[in-house]
PDB file with one MODEL, atoms N, CA, C and O in Angstrom:
MODEL        1
ATOM      1  N   UNK A   1     -29.778  82.906 -65.426  1.00  0.00           N
ATOM      2  CA  UNK A   1     -30.428  81.834 -64.697  1.00  0.00           C
ATOM      3  C   UNK A   1     -31.151  82.422 -63.501  1.00  0.00           C
ATOM      4  O   UNK A   1     -30.559  83.168 -62.720  1.00  0.00           O
ATOM      5  N   UNK A   2     -32.409  82.097 -63.352  1.00  0.00           N
ATOM      6  CA  UNK A   2     -33.204  82.686 -62.278  1.00  0.00           C
ATOM      7  C   UNK A   2     -33.488  81.710 -61.132  1.00  0.00           C
ATOM      8  O   UNK A   2     -34.178  82.059 -60.175  1.00  0.00           O
ATOM      9  N   UNK A   3     -32.955  80.486 -61.231  1.00  0.00           N
ATOM     10  CA  UNK A   3     -33.198  79.490 -60.183  1.00  0.00           C
ATOM     11  C   UNK A   3     -32.294  79.687 -58.981  1.00  0.00           C
ATOM     12  O   UNK A   3     -31.502  80.628 -58.933  1.00  0.00           O
ATOM     13  N   UNK A   4     -32.418  78.797 -58.016  1.00  0.00           N
ATOM     14  CA  UNK A   4     -31.597  78.824 -56.804  1.00  0.00           C
ATOM     15  C   UNK A   4     -30.242  78.201 -57.085  1.00  0.00           C
ATOM     16  O   UNK A   4     -30.109  77.363 -57.977  1.00  0.00           O
ATOM     17  N   UNK A   5     -29.244  78.606 -56.329  1.00  0.00           N
ATOM     18  CA  UNK A   5     -27.903  78.051 -56.424  1.00  0.00           C
ATOM     19  C   UNK A   5     -27.591  77.357 -55.104  1.00  0.00           C
ATOM     20  O   UNK A   5     -27.715  77.948 -54.032  1.00  0.00           O
ATOM     21  N   UNK A   6     -27.185  76.095 -55.198  1.00  0.00           N
ATOM     22  CA  UNK A   6     -26.867  75.299 -54.018  1.00  0.00           C
ATOM     23  C   UNK A   6     -25.422  74.813 -54.105  1.00  0.00           C
ATOM     24  O   UNK A   6     -25.146  73.872 -54.849  1.00  0.00           O
ATOM     25  N   UNK A   7     -24.501  75.418 -53.378  1.00  0.00           N
ATOM     26  CA  UNK A   7     -23.129  74.917 -53.374  1.00  0.00           C
ATOM     27  C   UNK A   7     -23.081  73.550 -52.668  1.00  0.00           C
ATOM     28  O   UNK A   7     -23.777  73.328 -51.677  1.00  0.00           O
ATOM     29  N   UNK A   8     -22.249  72.644 -53.193  1.00  0.00           N
ATOM     30  CA  UNK A   8     -22.082  71.317 -52.605  1.00  0.00           C
ATOM     31  C   UNK A   8     -20.597  71.055 -52.408  1.00  0.00           C
ATOM     32  O   UNK A   8     -19.799  71.186 -53.336  1.00  0.00           O
ATOM     33  N   UNK A   9     -20.241  70.682 -51.181  1.00  0.00           N
ATOM     34  CA  UNK A   9     -18.858  70.328 -50.871  1.00  0.00           C
ATOM     35  C   UNK A   9     -18.878  69.574 -49.541  1.00  0.00           C
ATOM     36  O   UNK A   9     -19.299  70.129 -48.526  1.00  0.00           O
ATOM     37  N   UNK A  10     -18.427  68.315 -49.535  1.00  0.00           N
ATOM     38  CA  UNK A  10     -18.481  67.545 -48.287  1.00  0.00           C
ATOM     39  C   UNK A  10     -17.525  68.040 -47.202  1.00  0.00           C
ATOM     40  O   UNK A  10     -17.585  67.573 -46.064  1.00  0.00           O
ATOM     41  N   UNK A  11     -16.647  68.979 -47.544  1.00  0.00           N
ATOM     42  CA  UNK A  11     -15.644  69.458 -46.587  1.00  0.00           C
ATOM     43  C   UNK A  11     -15.921  70.870 -46.064  1.00  0.00           C
ATOM     44  O   UNK A  11     -15.153  71.385 -45.251  1.00  0.00           O
ATOM     45  N   UNK A  12     -16.999  71.496 -46.515  1.00  0.00           N
ATOM     46  CA  UNK A  12     -17.326  72.873 -46.106  1.00  0.00           C
ATOM     47  C   UNK A  12     -18.765  72.942 -45.623  1.00  0.00           C
ATOM     48  O   UNK A  12     -19.588  72.113 -46.012  1.00  0.00           O
ATOM     49  N   UNK A  13     -19.081  73.919 -44.782  1.00  0.00           N
ATOM     50  CA  UNK A  13     -20.459  74.103 -44.327  1.00  0.00           C
ATOM     51  C   UNK A  13     -21.055  75.423 -44.794  1.00  0.00           C
ATOM     52  O   UNK A  13     -22.273  75.599 -44.771  1.00  0.00           O
ATOM     53  N   UNK A  14     -20.195  76.361 -45.223  1.00  0.00           N
ATOM     54  CA  UNK A  14     -20.694  77.627 -45.755  1.00  0.00           C
ATOM     55  C   UNK A  14     -19.704  78.187 -46.763  1.00  0.00           C
ATOM     56  O   UNK A  14     -18.517  77.865 -46.741  1.00  0.00           O
ATOM     57  N   UNK A  15     -20.219  79.032 -47.644  1.00  0.00           N
ATOM     58  CA  UNK A  15     -19.419  79.682 -48.669  1.00  0.00           C
ATOM     59  C   UNK A  15     -19.981  81.079 -48.871  1.00  0.00           C
ATOM     60  O   UNK A  15     -21.102  81.239 -49.353  1.00  0.00           O
ATOM     61  N   UNK A  16     -19.202  82.090 -48.502  1.00  0.00           N
ATOM     62  CA  UNK A  16     -19.645  83.486 -48.607  1.00  0.00           C
ATOM     63  C   UNK A  16     -21.016  83.687 -47.985  1.00  0.00           C
ATOM     64  O   UNK A  16     -21.856  84.401 -48.534  1.00  0.00           O
ATOM     65  N   UNK A  17     -21.241  83.055 -46.836  1.00  0.00           N
ATOM     66  CA  UNK A  17     -22.499  83.219 -46.117  1.00  0.00           C
ATOM     67  C   UNK A  17     -23.621  82.315 -46.587  1.00  0.00           C
ATOM     68  O   UNK A  17     -24.714  82.361 -46.021  1.00  0.00           O
ATOM     69  N   UNK A  18     -23.391  81.492 -47.606  1.00  0.00           N
ATOM     70  CA  UNK A  18     -24.421  80.572 -48.111  1.00  0.00           C
ATOM     71  C   UNK A  18     -24.189  79.184 -47.534  1.00  0.00           C
ATOM     72  O   UNK A  18     -23.045  78.753 -47.389  1.00  0.00           O
ATOM     73  N   UNK A  19     -25.259  78.489 -47.209  1.00  0.00           N
ATOM     74  CA  UNK A  19     -25.150  77.112 -46.731  1.00  0.00           C
ATOM     75  C   UNK A  19     -24.581  76.240 -47.843  1.00  0.00           C
ATOM     76  O   UNK A  19     -24.983  76.355 -49.001  1.00  0.00           O
ATOM     77  N   UNK A  20     -23.645  75.370 -47.485  1.00  0.00           N
ATOM     78  CA  UNK A  20     -23.073  74.404 -48.410  1.00  0.00           C
ATOM     79  C   UNK A  20     -23.582  73.024 -48.015  1.00  0.00           C
ATOM     80  O   UNK A  20     -23.519  72.640 -46.847  1.00  0.00           O
ATOM     81  N   UNK A  21     -24.082  72.288 -48.985  1.00  0.00           N
ATOM     82  CA  UNK A  21     -24.629  70.959 -48.732  1.00  0.00           C
ATOM     83  C   UNK A  21     -23.536  69.908 -48.892  1.00  0.00           C
ATOM     84  O   UNK A  21     -22.696  70.019 -49.784  1.00  0.00           O
ATOM     85  N   UNK A  22     -23.541  68.890 -48.033  1.00  0.00           N
ATOM     86  CA  UNK A  22     -22.483  67.882 -48.098  1.00  0.00           C
ATOM     87  C   UNK A  22     -22.583  66.949 -49.302  1.00  0.00           C
ATOM     88  O   UNK A  22     -21.593  66.327 -49.687  1.00  0.00           O
ATOM     89  N   UNK A  23     -23.767  66.847 -49.896  1.00  0.00           N
ATOM     90  CA  UNK A  23     -23.933  66.013 -51.089  1.00  0.00           C
ATOM     91  C   UNK A  23     -25.112  66.523 -51.902  1.00  0.00           C
ATOM     92  O   UNK A  23     -25.949  67.272 -51.399  1.00  0.00           O
ATOM     93  N   UNK A  24     -25.170  66.116 -53.148  1.00  0.00           N
ATOM     94  CA  UNK A  24     -26.266  66.521 -54.025  1.00  0.00           C
ATOM     95  C   UNK A  24     -27.590  65.976 -53.501  1.00  0.00           C
ATOM     96  O   UNK A  24     -28.626  66.630 -53.615  1.00  0.00           O
ATOM     97  N   UNK A  25     -27.551  64.781 -52.931  1.00  0.00           N
ATOM     98  CA  UNK A  25     -28.770  64.154 -52.406  1.00  0.00           C
ATOM     99  C   UNK A  25     -29.406  64.957 -51.280  1.00  0.00           C
ATOM    100  O   UNK A  25     -30.604  64.815 -51.033  1.00  0.00           O
ATOM    101  N   UNK A  26     -28.644  65.792 -50.596  1.00  0.00           N
ATOM    102  CA  UNK A  26     -29.169  66.554 -49.462  1.00  0.00           C
ATOM    103  C   UNK A  26     -29.706  67.935 -49.844  1.00  0.00           C
ATOM    104  O   UNK A  26     -30.134  68.687 -48.968  1.00  0.00           O
ATOM    105  N   UNK A  27     -29.692  68.279 -51.116  1.00  0.00           N
ATOM    106  CA  UNK A  27     -30.256  69.562 -51.559  1.00  0.00           C
ATOM    107  C   UNK A  27     -31.778  69.488 -51.428  1.00  0.00           C
ATOM    108  O   UNK A  27     -32.397  68.547 -51.925  1.00  0.00           O
ATOM    109  N   UNK A  28     -32.386  70.481 -50.759  1.00  0.00           N
ATOM    110  CA  UNK A  28     -33.832  70.451 -50.554  1.00  0.00           C
ATOM    111  C   UNK A  28     -34.586  70.982 -51.771  1.00  0.00           C
ATOM    112  O   UNK A  28     -34.753  72.192 -51.926  1.00  0.00           O
ATOM    113  N   UNK A  29     -35.020  70.114 -52.595  1.00  0.00           N
ATOM    114  CA  UNK A  29     -35.757  70.550 -53.779  1.00  0.00           C
ATOM    115  C   UNK A  29     -35.124  70.028 -55.044  1.00  0.00           C
ATOM    116  O   UNK A  29     -34.087  69.364 -55.008  1.00  0.00           O
ATOM    117  N   UNK A  30     -35.756  70.332 -56.170  1.00  0.00           N
ATOM    118  CA  UNK A  30     -35.254  69.813 -57.446  1.00  0.00           C
ATOM    119  C   UNK A  30     -33.934  70.462 -57.860  1.00  0.00           C
ATOM    120  O   UNK A  30     -33.674  71.628 -57.561  1.00  0.00           O
ATOM    121  N   UNK A  31     -33.115  69.688 -58.550  1.00  0.00           N
ATOM    122  CA  UNK A  31     -31.859  70.182 -59.104  1.00  0.00           C
ATOM    123  C   UNK A  31     -32.055  70.246 -60.620  1.00  0.00           C
ATOM    124  O   UNK A  31     -32.191  69.214 -61.277  1.00  0.00           O
ATOM    125  N   UNK A  32     -32.067  71.446 -61.160  1.00  0.00           N
ATOM    126  CA  UNK A  32     -32.305  71.614 -62.588  1.00  0.00           C
ATOM    127  C   UNK A  32     -31.020  71.501 -63.392  1.00  0.00           C
ATOM    128  O   UNK A  32     -30.965  70.808 -64.409  1.00  0.00           O
ATOM    129  N   UNK A  33     -29.989  72.190 -62.923  1.00  0.00           N
ATOM    130  CA  UNK A  33     -28.726  72.269 -63.651  1.00  0.00           C
ATOM    131  C   UNK A  33     -27.597  72.031 -62.656  1.00  0.00           C
ATOM    132  O   UNK A  33     -27.637  72.527 -61.530  1.00  0.00           O
ATOM    133  N   UNK A  34     -26.589  71.270 -63.079  1.00  0.00           N
ATOM    134  CA  UNK A  34     -25.426  71.044 -62.228  1.00  0.00           C
ATOM    135  C   UNK A  34     -24.177  71.516 -62.966  1.00  0.00           C
ATOM    136  O   UNK A  34     -23.956  71.168 -64.126  1.00  0.00           O
ATOM    137  N   UNK A  35     -23.380  72.299 -62.286  1.00  0.00           N
ATOM    138  CA  UNK A  35     -22.070  72.697 -62.798  1.00  0.00           C
ATOM    139  C   UNK A  35     -21.071  72.091 -61.827  1.00  0.00           C
ATOM    140  O   UNK A  35     -21.003  72.490 -60.664  1.00  0.00           O
ATOM    141  N   UNK A  36     -20.302  71.131 -62.304  1.00  0.00           N
ATOM    142  CA  UNK A  36     -19.496  70.288 -61.436  1.00  0.00           C
ATOM    143  C   UNK A  36     -18.014  70.493 -61.718  1.00  0.00           C
ATOM    144  O   UNK A  36     -17.584  70.507 -62.871  1.00  0.00           O
ATOM    145  N   UNK A  37     -17.243  70.652 -60.652  1.00  0.00           N
ATOM    146  CA  UNK A  37     -15.793  70.722 -60.747  1.00  0.00           C
ATOM    147  C   UNK A  37     -15.233  69.756 -59.719  1.00  0.00           C
ATOM    148  O   UNK A  37     -15.308  70.010 -58.517  1.00  0.00           O
ATOM    149  N   UNK A  38     -14.674  68.650 -60.186  1.00  0.00           N
ATOM    150  CA  UNK A  38     -14.147  67.620 -59.283  1.00  0.00           C
ATOM    151  C   UNK A  38     -12.876  67.015 -59.861  1.00  0.00           C
ATOM    152  O   UNK A  38     -12.558  67.190 -61.037  1.00  0.00           O
ATOM    153  N   UNK A  39     -12.168  66.307 -59.013  1.00  0.00           N
ATOM    154  CA  UNK A  39     -11.028  65.541 -59.468  1.00  0.00           C
ATOM    155  C   UNK A  39     -11.501  64.356 -60.293  1.00  0.00           C
ATOM    156  O   UNK A  39     -12.632  63.895 -60.141  1.00  0.00           O
ATOM    157  N   UNK A  40     -10.639  63.869 -61.161  1.00  0.00           N
ATOM    158  CA  UNK A  40     -10.994  62.769 -62.058  1.00  0.00           C
ATOM    159  C   UNK A  40     -11.517  61.554 -61.302  1.00  0.00           C
ATOM    160  O   UNK A  40     -12.413  60.863 -61.786  1.00  0.00           O
ATOM    161  N   UNK A  41     -10.971  61.288 -60.128  1.00  0.00           N
ATOM    162  CA  UNK A  41     -11.368  60.106 -59.371  1.00  0.00           C
ATOM    163  C   UNK A  41     -12.808  60.178 -58.877  1.00  0.00           C
ATOM    164  O   UNK A  41     -13.371  59.150 -58.500  1.00  0.00           O
ATOM    165  N   UNK A  42     -13.425  61.367 -58.866  1.00  0.00           N
ATOM    166  CA  UNK A  42     -14.809  61.527 -58.395  1.00  0.00           C
ATOM    167  C   UNK A  42     -15.809  61.801 -59.513  1.00  0.00           C
ATOM    168  O   UNK A  42     -17.012  61.849 -59.253  1.00  0.00           O
ATOM    169  N   UNK A  43     -15.355  61.979 -60.733  1.00  0.00           N
ATOM    170  CA  UNK A  43     -16.231  62.423 -61.822  1.00  0.00           C
ATOM    171  C   UNK A  43     -17.417  61.490 -62.046  1.00  0.00           C
ATOM    172  O   UNK A  43     -18.552  61.959 -62.124  1.00  0.00           O
ATOM    173  N   UNK A  44     -17.187  60.202 -62.150  1.00  0.00           N
ATOM    174  CA  UNK A  44     -18.282  59.264 -62.411  1.00  0.00           C
ATOM    175  C   UNK A  44     -19.250  59.229 -61.238  1.00  0.00           C
ATOM    176  O   UNK A  44     -20.465  59.262 -61.437  1.00  0.00           O
ATOM    177  N   UNK A  45     -18.732  59.162 -60.029  1.00  0.00           N
ATOM    178  CA  UNK A  45     -19.584  59.116 -58.838  1.00  0.00           C
ATOM    179  C   UNK A  45     -20.493  60.339 -58.758  1.00  0.00           C
ATOM    180  O   UNK A  45     -21.692  60.204 -58.516  1.00  0.00           O
ATOM    181  N   UNK A  46     -19.935  61.525 -58.958  1.00  0.00           N
ATOM    182  CA  UNK A  46     -20.720  62.758 -58.857  1.00  0.00           C
ATOM    183  C   UNK A  46     -21.736  62.847 -59.998  1.00  0.00           C
ATOM    184  O   UNK A  46     -22.864  63.291 -59.784  1.00  0.00           O
ATOM    185  N   UNK A  47     -21.351  62.434 -61.197  1.00  0.00           N
ATOM    186  CA  UNK A  47     -22.299  62.432 -62.317  1.00  0.00           C
ATOM    187  C   UNK A  47     -23.475  61.501 -62.024  1.00  0.00           C
ATOM    188  O   UNK A  47     -24.618  61.830 -62.340  1.00  0.00           O
ATOM    189  N   UNK A  48     -23.203  60.344 -61.425  1.00  0.00           N
ATOM    190  CA  UNK A  48     -24.282  59.415 -61.054  1.00  0.00           C
ATOM    191  C   UNK A  48     -25.185  60.009 -59.983  1.00  0.00           C
ATOM    192  O   UNK A  48     -26.401  59.830 -60.036  1.00  0.00           O
ATOM    193  N   UNK A  49     -24.605  60.718 -59.005  1.00  0.00           N
ATOM    194  CA  UNK A  49     -25.406  61.376 -57.973  1.00  0.00           C
ATOM    195  C   UNK A  49     -26.325  62.425 -58.597  1.00  0.00           C
ATOM    196  O   UNK A  49     -27.486  62.549 -58.207  1.00  0.00           O
ATOM    197  N   UNK A  50     -25.810  63.167 -59.553  1.00  0.00           N
ATOM    198  CA  UNK A  50     -26.628  64.172 -60.235  1.00  0.00           C
ATOM    199  C   UNK A  50     -27.769  63.515 -60.998  1.00  0.00           C
ATOM    200  O   UNK A  50     -28.892  64.021 -60.989  1.00  0.00           O
ATOM    201  N   UNK A  51     -27.498  62.402 -61.653  1.00  0.00           N
ATOM    202  CA  UNK A  51     -28.548  61.697 -62.390  1.00  0.00           C
ATOM    203  C   UNK A  51     -29.640  61.209 -61.447  1.00  0.00           C
ATOM    204  O   UNK A  51     -30.825  61.318 -61.760  1.00  0.00           O
ATOM    205  N   UNK A  52     -29.244  60.668 -60.285  1.00  0.00           N
ATOM    206  CA  UNK A  52     -30.240  60.210 -59.305  1.00  0.00           C
ATOM    207  C   UNK A  52     -31.089  61.370 -58.787  1.00  0.00           C
ATOM    208  O   UNK A  52     -32.260  61.185 -58.457  1.00  0.00           O
ATOM    209  N   UNK A  53     -30.495  62.573 -58.716  1.00  0.00           N
ATOM    210  CA  UNK A  53     -31.225  63.750 -58.236  1.00  0.00           C
ATOM    211  C   UNK A  53     -32.069  64.378 -59.341  1.00  0.00           C
ATOM    212  O   UNK A  53     -32.807  65.332 -59.095  1.00  0.00           O
ATOM    213  N   UNK A  54     -31.960  63.844 -60.559  1.00  0.00           N
ATOM    214  CA  UNK A  54     -32.736  64.372 -61.674  1.00  0.00           C
ATOM    215  C   UNK A  54     -32.126  65.590 -62.328  1.00  0.00           C
ATOM    216  O   UNK A  54     -32.801  66.293 -63.080  1.00  0.00           O
ATOM    217  N   UNK A  55     -30.854  65.852 -62.052  1.00  0.00           N
ATOM    218  CA  UNK A  55     -30.195  67.052 -62.579  1.00  0.00           C
ATOM    219  C   UNK A  55     -29.823  66.878 -64.039  1.00  0.00           C
ATOM    220  O   UNK A  55     -29.473  65.788 -64.492  1.00  0.00           O
ATOM    221  N   UNK A  56     -29.908  67.976 -64.754  1.00  0.00           N
ATOM    222  CA  UNK A  56     -29.412  68.049 -66.118  1.00  0.00           C
ATOM    223  C   UNK A  56     -27.992  68.582 -66.006  1.00  0.00           C
ATOM    224  O   UNK A  56     -27.801  69.767 -65.734  1.00  0.00           O
ATOM    225  N   UNK A  57     -26.992  67.728 -66.210  1.00  0.00           N
ATOM    226  CA  UNK A  57     -25.600  68.155 -66.066  1.00  0.00           C
ATOM    227  C   UNK A  57     -25.223  68.982 -67.282  1.00  0.00           C
ATOM    228  O   UNK A  57     -25.139  68.469 -68.398  1.00  0.00           O
ATOM    229  N   UNK A  58     -24.998  70.259 -67.054  1.00  0.00           N
ATOM    230  CA  UNK A  58     -24.678  71.123 -68.180  1.00  0.00           C
ATOM    231  C   UNK A  58     -23.181  71.270 -68.389  1.00  0.00           C
ATOM    232  O   UNK A  58     -22.733  71.460 -69.519  1.00  0.00           O
ATOM    233  N   UNK A  59     -22.405  71.186 -67.327  1.00  0.00           N
ATOM    234  CA  UNK A  59     -20.949  71.335 -67.434  1.00  0.00           C
ATOM    235  C   UNK A  59     -20.287  70.431 -66.406  1.00  0.00           C
ATOM    236  O   UNK A  59     -20.684  70.397 -65.241  1.00  0.00           O
ATOM    237  N   UNK A  60     -19.277  69.705 -66.852  1.00  0.00           N
ATOM    238  CA  UNK A  60     -18.493  68.854 -65.955  1.00  0.00           C
ATOM    239  C   UNK A  60     -17.032  69.188 -66.195  1.00  0.00           C
ATOM    240  O   UNK A  60     -16.488  68.889 -67.259  1.00  0.00           O
ATOM    241  N   UNK A  61     -16.395  69.808 -65.209  1.00  0.00           N
ATOM    242  CA  UNK A  61     -14.984  70.165 -65.282  1.00  0.00           C
ATOM    243  C   UNK A  61     -14.223  69.165 -64.417  1.00  0.00           C
ATOM    244  O   UNK A  61     -14.512  69.018 -63.229  1.00  0.00           O
ATOM    245  N   UNK A  62     -13.253  68.479 -65.014  1.00  0.00           N
ATOM    246  CA  UNK A  62     -12.516  67.444 -64.304  1.00  0.00           C
ATOM    247  C   UNK A  62     -11.049  67.815 -64.252  1.00  0.00           C
ATOM    248  O   UNK A  62     -10.453  68.205 -65.256  1.00  0.00           O
ATOM    249  N   UNK A  63     -10.476  67.688 -63.067  1.00  0.00           N
ATOM    250  CA  UNK A  63      -9.059  67.953 -62.852  1.00  0.00           C
ATOM    251  C   UNK A  63      -8.343  66.612 -62.773  1.00  0.00           C
ATOM    252  O   UNK A  63      -8.822  65.688 -62.114  1.00  0.00           O
ATOM    253  N   UNK A  64      -7.212  66.501 -63.432  1.00  0.00           N
ATOM    254  CA  UNK A  64      -6.485  65.230 -63.419  1.00  0.00           C
ATOM    255  C   UNK A  64      -5.626  65.049 -62.181  1.00  0.00           C
ATOM    256  O   UNK A  64      -5.089  63.962 -61.964  1.00  0.00           O
ATOM    257  N   UNK A  65      -5.483  66.075 -61.370  1.00  0.00           N
ATOM    258  CA  UNK A  65      -4.620  66.003 -60.201  1.00  0.00           C
ATOM    259  C   UNK A  65      -5.405  65.611 -58.968  1.00  0.00           C
ATOM    260  O   UNK A  65      -6.574  65.976 -58.844  1.00  0.00           O
ATOM    261  N   UNK A  66      -4.788  64.871 -58.041  1.00  0.00           N
ATOM    262  CA  UNK A  66      -5.463  64.587 -56.776  1.00  0.00           C
ATOM    263  C   UNK A  66      -5.696  65.885 -56.003  1.00  0.00           C
ATOM    264  O   UNK A  66      -4.927  66.833 -56.164  1.00  0.00           O
ATOM    265  N   UNK A  67      -6.737  65.952 -55.169  1.00  0.00           N
ATOM    266  CA  UNK A  67      -6.995  67.170 -54.393  1.00  0.00           C
ATOM    267  C   UNK A  67      -5.800  67.540 -53.513  1.00  0.00           C
ATOM    268  O   UNK A  67      -5.113  66.667 -52.983  1.00  0.00           O
ATOM    269  N   UNK A  68      -5.569  68.806 -53.370  1.00  0.00           N
ATOM    270  CA  UNK A  68      -4.546  69.375 -52.491  1.00  0.00           C
ATOM    271  C   UNK A  68      -3.116  69.027 -52.901  1.00  0.00           C
ATOM    272  O   UNK A  68      -2.194  69.182 -52.100  1.00  0.00           O
ATOM    273  N   UNK A  69      -2.919  68.568 -54.114  1.00  0.00           N
ATOM    274  CA  UNK A  69      -1.568  68.286 -54.588  1.00  0.00           C
ATOM    275  C   UNK A  69      -1.027  69.525 -55.292  1.00  0.00           C
ATOM    276  O   UNK A  69      -1.797  70.318 -55.836  1.00  0.00           O
ATOM    277  N   UNK A  70       0.268  69.691 -55.284  1.00  0.00           N
ATOM    278  CA  UNK A  70       0.881  70.801 -56.003  1.00  0.00           C
ATOM    279  C   UNK A  70       0.575  70.626 -57.488  1.00  0.00           C
ATOM    280  O   UNK A  70       0.934  69.604 -58.073  1.00  0.00           O
ATOM    281  N   UNK A  71      -0.076  71.597 -58.101  1.00  0.00           N
ATOM    282  CA  UNK A  71      -0.552  71.473 -59.474  1.00  0.00           C
ATOM    283  C   UNK A  71       0.444  71.924 -60.527  1.00  0.00           C
ATOM    284  O   UNK A  71       0.092  71.989 -61.705  1.00  0.00           O
ATOM    285  N   UNK A  72       1.654  72.233 -60.151  1.00  0.00           N
ATOM    286  CA  UNK A  72       2.633  72.667 -61.138  1.00  0.00           C
ATOM    287  C   UNK A  72       3.156  71.461 -61.897  1.00  0.00           C
ATOM    288  O   UNK A  72       3.443  70.415 -61.316  1.00  0.00           O
ATOM    289  N   UNK A  73       3.273  71.626 -63.195  1.00  0.00           N
ATOM    290  CA  UNK A  73       3.820  70.564 -64.024  1.00  0.00           C
ATOM    291  C   UNK A  73       5.337  70.527 -63.868  1.00  0.00           C
ATOM    292  O   UNK A  73       5.991  71.568 -63.807  1.00  0.00           O
ATOM    293  N   UNK A  74       5.877  69.339 -63.805  1.00  0.00           N
ATOM    294  CA  UNK A  74       7.325  69.202 -63.689  1.00  0.00           C
ATOM    295  C   UNK A  74       7.988  69.760 -64.934  1.00  0.00           C
ATOM    296  O   UNK A  74       7.571  69.484 -66.059  1.00  0.00           O
ATOM    297  N   UNK A  75       9.018  70.544 -64.714  1.00  0.00           N
ATOM    298  CA  UNK A  75       9.748  71.116 -65.828  1.00  0.00           C
ATOM    299  C   UNK A  75       9.109  72.336 -66.454  1.00  0.00           C
ATOM    300  O   UNK A  75       9.653  72.892 -67.409  1.00  0.00           O
ATOM    301  N   UNK A  76       7.983  72.761 -65.948  1.00  0.00           N
ATOM    302  CA  UNK A  76       7.302  73.923 -66.513  1.00  0.00           C
ATOM    303  C   UNK A  76       7.369  75.078 -65.528  1.00  0.00           C
ATOM    304  O   UNK A  76       7.028  74.919 -64.355  1.00  0.00           O
ATOM    305  N   UNK A  77       7.790  76.197 -65.984  1.00  0.00           N
ATOM    306  CA  UNK A  77       7.861  77.400 -65.148  1.00  0.00           C
ATOM    307  C   UNK A  77       6.646  78.271 -65.404  1.00  0.00           C
ATOM    308  O   UNK A  77       6.204  78.411 -66.544  1.00  0.00           O
ATOM    309  N   UNK A  78       6.110  78.852 -64.352  1.00  0.00           N
ATOM    310  CA  UNK A  78       5.021  79.811 -64.536  1.00  0.00           C
ATOM    311  C   UNK A  78       5.571  81.087 -65.136  1.00  0.00           C
ATOM    312  O   UNK A  78       6.703  81.470 -64.839  1.00  0.00           O
ATOM    313  N   UNK A  79       4.785  81.761 -65.986  1.00  0.00           N
ATOM    314  CA  UNK A  79       5.270  83.013 -66.598  1.00  0.00           C
ATOM    315  C   UNK A  79       5.470  84.107 -65.572  1.00  0.00           C
ATOM    316  O   UNK A  79       5.872  85.216 -65.923  1.00  0.00           O
TER     317      UNK A  79
ENDMDL
END
């Protein structure tokens, strides 16, 4: 991919020295491809934001756990 990469996170302002945008709507310029990783409760909202921005959503990764919750399954031990 030869286009620009715009990280988006409403809780961060930079990532490895790159500016992080608080929302997809605030990205300066066209959004060609979106790779999204969000909790299940935000999946529809973020997909709609991408559609409004004209993005072609290529990958949507959804986590079933609330943010910042312990992600270990009850009764399951890590190897």
